[in-house]
Each structure stands twice: as structure tokens, then as C-alpha cells.
mmCIF file of C-alpha atoms in Angstrom:
data_model
loop_
_atom_site.group_PDB
_atom_site.id
_atom_site.type_symbol
_atom_site.label_atom_id
_atom_site.label_comp_id
_atom_site.label_asym_id
_atom_site.label_seq_id
_atom_site.Cartn_x
_atom_site.Cartn_y
_atom_site.Cartn_z
ATOM 1 C CA UNK A 230 43.425 -9.927 -19.581
ATOM 2 C CA UNK A 231 46.324 -8.446 -17.693
ATOM 3 C CA UNK A 232 47.576 -9.985 -14.483
ATOM 4 C CA UNK A 233 46.834 -6.794 -12.602
ATOM 5 C CA UNK A 234 43.152 -6.845 -13.497
ATOM 6 C CA UNK A 235 41.031 -7.835 -10.526
ATOM 7 C CA UNK A 236 38.746 -10.803 -10.833
ATOM 8 C CA UNK A 237 35.101 -9.888 -10.421
ATOM 9 C CA UNK A 238 34.004 -10.307 -6.840
ATOM 10 C CA UNK A 239 30.823 -11.963 -5.748
ATOM 11 C CA UNK A 240 28.100 -9.569 -4.626
ATOM 12 C CA UNK A 241 28.325 -8.831 -0.934
ATOM 13 C CA UNK A 242 25.223 -8.978 1.229
ATOM 14 C CA UNK A 243 24.795 -5.687 3.029
ATOM 15 C CA UNK A 244 23.331 -5.410 6.510
ATOM 16 C CA UNK A 245 20.217 -3.774 5.040
ATOM 17 C CA UNK A 246 19.772 -6.583 2.499
ATOM 18 C CA UNK A 247 20.305 -9.225 5.187
ATOM 19 C CA UNK A 248 17.658 -7.563 7.371
ATOM 20 C CA UNK A 249 15.154 -7.477 4.496
ATOM 21 C CA UNK A 250 15.818 -11.094 3.531
ATOM 22 C CA UNK A 251 15.497 -12.170 7.165
ATOM 23 C CA UNK A 252 12.090 -10.485 7.313
ATOM 24 C CA UNK A 253 10.823 -11.793 3.976
ATOM 25 C CA UNK A 254 12.212 -15.325 4.316
ATOM 26 C CA UNK A 255 11.430 -15.938 7.978
ATOM 27 C CA UNK A 256 9.511 -18.872 9.402
ATOM 28 C CA UNK A 257 6.004 -17.703 8.445
ATOM 29 C CA UNK A 258 6.458 -15.096 5.710
ATOM 30 C CA UNK A 259 6.906 -17.571 2.850
ATOM 31 C CA UNK A 260 3.693 -19.345 3.787
ATOM 32 C CA UNK A 261 1.773 -16.076 4.152
ATOM 33 C CA UNK A 262 3.078 -14.783 0.813
ATOM 34 C CA UNK A 263 2.263 -18.100 -0.868
ATOM 35 C CA UNK A 264 -1.308 -18.009 0.489
ATOM 36 C CA UNK A 265 -1.840 -14.368 -0.502
ATOM 37 C CA UNK A 266 -0.463 -14.954 -4.002
ATOM 38 C CA UNK A 267 -3.443 -17.276 -4.515
ATOM 39 C CA UNK A 268 -6.017 -14.677 -3.476
ATOM 40 C CA UNK A 269 -6.753 -11.990 -0.875
ATOM 41 C CA UNK A 270 -7.658 -13.398 2.525
ATOM 42 C CA UNK A 271 -8.985 -12.270 5.857
ATOM 43 C CA UNK A 272 -6.959 -12.915 8.983
ATOM 44 C CA UNK A 273 -8.864 -16.041 10.037
ATOM 45 C CA UNK A 274 -8.653 -17.433 6.498
ATOM 46 C CA UNK A 275 -4.885 -17.123 6.743
ATOM 47 C CA UNK A 276 -4.945 -18.886 10.126
ATOM 48 C CA UNK A 277 -6.879 -21.746 8.566
ATOM 49 C CA UNK A 278 -4.502 -21.859 5.587
ATOM 50 C CA UNK A 279 -1.506 -22.011 7.972
ATOM 51 C CA UNK A 280 -2.959 -23.880 10.967
ATOM 52 C CA UNK A 281 0.298 -24.186 12.946
ATOM 53 C CA UNK A 282 0.916 -20.415 13.127
ATOM 54 C CA UNK A 283 -0.175 -18.670 16.310
ATOM 55 C CA UNK A 284 -2.327 -15.566 16.219
ATOM 56 C CA UNK A 285 0.557 -13.521 17.648
ATOM 57 C CA UNK A 286 3.060 -14.782 15.063
ATOM 58 C CA UNK A 287 0.652 -14.252 12.166
ATOM 59 C CA UNK A 288 -0.091 -10.707 13.331
ATOM 60 C CA UNK A 289 3.622 -9.910 13.605
ATOM 61 C CA UNK A 290 4.333 -11.465 10.193
ATOM 62 C CA UNK A 291 1.545 -9.518 8.484
ATOM 63 C CA UNK A 292 2.700 -6.246 10.066
ATOM 64 C CA UNK A 293 6.294 -6.882 9.009
ATOM 65 C CA UNK A 294 5.261 -7.745 5.440
ATOM 66 C CA UNK A 295 2.989 -4.689 5.310
ATOM 67 C CA UNK A 296 5.792 -2.444 6.615
ATOM 68 C CA UNK A 297 8.107 -3.771 3.894
ATOM 69 C CA UNK A 298 5.493 -3.158 1.192
ATOM 70 C CA UNK A 299 4.836 -6.817 0.372
ATOM 71 C CA UNK A 300 1.283 -6.974 1.711
ATOM 72 C CA UNK A 301 -1.581 -4.495 1.736
ATOM 73 C CA UNK A 302 -4.138 -4.298 4.529
ATOM 74 C CA UNK A 303 -7.506 -3.277 3.081
ATOM 75 C CA UNK A 304 -10.592 -2.350 5.082
ATOM 76 C CA UNK A 305 -13.607 -3.866 3.344
ATOM 77 C CA UNK A 306 -16.856 -1.904 3.635
ATOM 78 C CA UNK A 307 -19.142 -4.664 4.800
ATOM 79 C CA UNK A 308 -21.299 -5.084 7.866
ATOM 80 C CA UNK A 309 -19.482 -5.634 10.092
ATOM 81 C CA UNK A 310 -16.398 -3.936 8.699
ATOM 82 C CA UNK A 311 -13.723 -6.466 7.763
ATOM 83 C CA UNK A 312 -10.005 -6.368 7.038
ATOM 84 C CA UNK A 313 -8.510 -8.240 4.122
ATOM 85 C CA UNK A 314 -4.856 -8.832 3.325
ATOM 86 C CA UNK A 315 -3.657 -8.764 -0.264
ATOM 87 C CA UNK A 316 -0.347 -9.263 -1.953
ATOM 88 C CA UNK A 317 0.938 -5.888 -3.176
ATOM 89 C CA UNK A 318 2.535 -5.198 -6.527
ATOM 90 C CA UNK A 319 5.941 -5.349 -4.871
ATOM 91 C CA UNK A 320 5.002 -8.572 -3.086
ATOM 92 C CA UNK A 321 3.810 -10.070 -6.370
ATOM 93 C CA UNK A 322 7.377 -9.703 -7.699
ATOM 94 C CA UNK A 323 8.337 -12.367 -5.136
ATOM 95 C CA UNK A 324 5.837 -14.932 -6.432
ATOM 96 C CA UNK A 325 8.224 -16.649 -8.858
ATOM 97 C CA UNK A 326 10.955 -16.685 -6.202
ATOM 98 C CA UNK A 327 8.604 -18.139 -3.572
ATOM 99 C CA UNK A 328 7.397 -20.775 -6.051
ATOM 100 C CA UNK A 329 11.025 -21.580 -6.939
ATOM 101 C CA UNK A 330 12.028 -21.968 -3.274
ATOM 102 C CA UNK A 331 9.031 -24.170 -2.520
ATOM 103 C CA UNK A 332 9.698 -26.245 -5.651
ATOM 104 C CA UNK A 333 13.378 -26.562 -4.791
ATOM 105 C CA UNK A 334 12.580 -27.707 -1.250
ATOM 106 C CA UNK A 335 10.081 -30.308 -2.495
ATOM 107 C CA UNK A 336 12.538 -31.635 -5.077
ATOM 108 C CA UNK A 337 15.575 -31.745 -2.802
ATOM 109 C CA UNK A 338 14.015 -32.697 0.533
ATOM 110 C CA UNK A 339 14.885 -36.415 0.131
ATOM 111 C CA UNK A 340 18.568 -35.541 -0.434
ATOM 112 C CA UNK A 341 18.515 -33.201 2.569
ATOM 113 C CA UNK A 342 16.951 -35.905 4.740
ATOM 114 C CA UNK A 343 19.647 -38.370 3.657
ATOM 115 C CA UNK A 344 22.401 -35.838 4.425
ATOM 116 C CA UNK A 345 20.897 -35.186 7.860
ATOM 117 C CA UNK A 346 20.776 -38.903 8.615
ATOM 118 C CA UNK A 347 24.432 -39.354 7.567
ATOM 119 C CA UNK A 348 25.459 -36.360 9.692
ATOM 120 C CA UNK A 349 23.461 -37.546 12.705
ATOM 121 C CA UNK A 350 24.907 -41.074 12.411
ATOM 122 C CA UNK A 351 28.456 -39.693 12.468
ATOM 123 C CA UNK A 352 27.650 -37.215 15.249
ATOM 124 C CA UNK A 353 26.335 -40.021 17.482
ATOM 125 C CA UNK A 354 29.647 -41.887 17.365
#
């Protein structure tokens, strides 16, 4: 390889990518996507599956995920009419990534806790 050849650069995160990742990886989206990957759910089922989320936050999260094509809102013809949320085909492509992130966090949480404790001990001095 010649000395003038440029080394490959790491991919740069664009503003549009950062915005999408912020919306898909925010506080509640991972939990909503994880729940919907299991099966379609109505709004109140999602609230029970994620009991700490407020109604307002869940509504905003579902709208954001629907806008980005990750979730589908389906009106179910029952009496009374009901709305069900389902993972979309595009959202399903995130399932392995969501599972990997949740697995990683479960595996590495003890190391993160230890690092936090070391940091906090030094910061207190």
C-alpha cells in the first residue's frame, strides 16, 4: 500500500441518522419494541407490560415509532372498536438488535455498576 493511500475512515453519523437513532433508542422505545416483538398489543396491555411509563409518554412513543415505520396502528373491528399496535416488517428488522442490546446490558450491568461505584468514590474525594 502506498504512503499516499488514505486509511479507511470510520463511518460518520449523520444528523439524520442521529435523529432516527435517538427516536428508536430513547427511554421507552426499546421496551415498546421488545413488547410488540412478542405479540400485538392494545394500548392498555402495553401500559401493563411497561408499568412505569406514563400514558402521555407511551402515546408519544407509539406515535414516534409509527411515524418512523416501526409500529403499525391497526383498528380492530370489534364491539367496541379497538386499536391494536403491531411491530411492522421494518420494526421486526430491529428485533435481533433489541435482543442484543438487552442481552448486552444484562451481561455487562455488574461491570457497569462497579465502574460507577469507582467513579463515584473518586468524585466524592
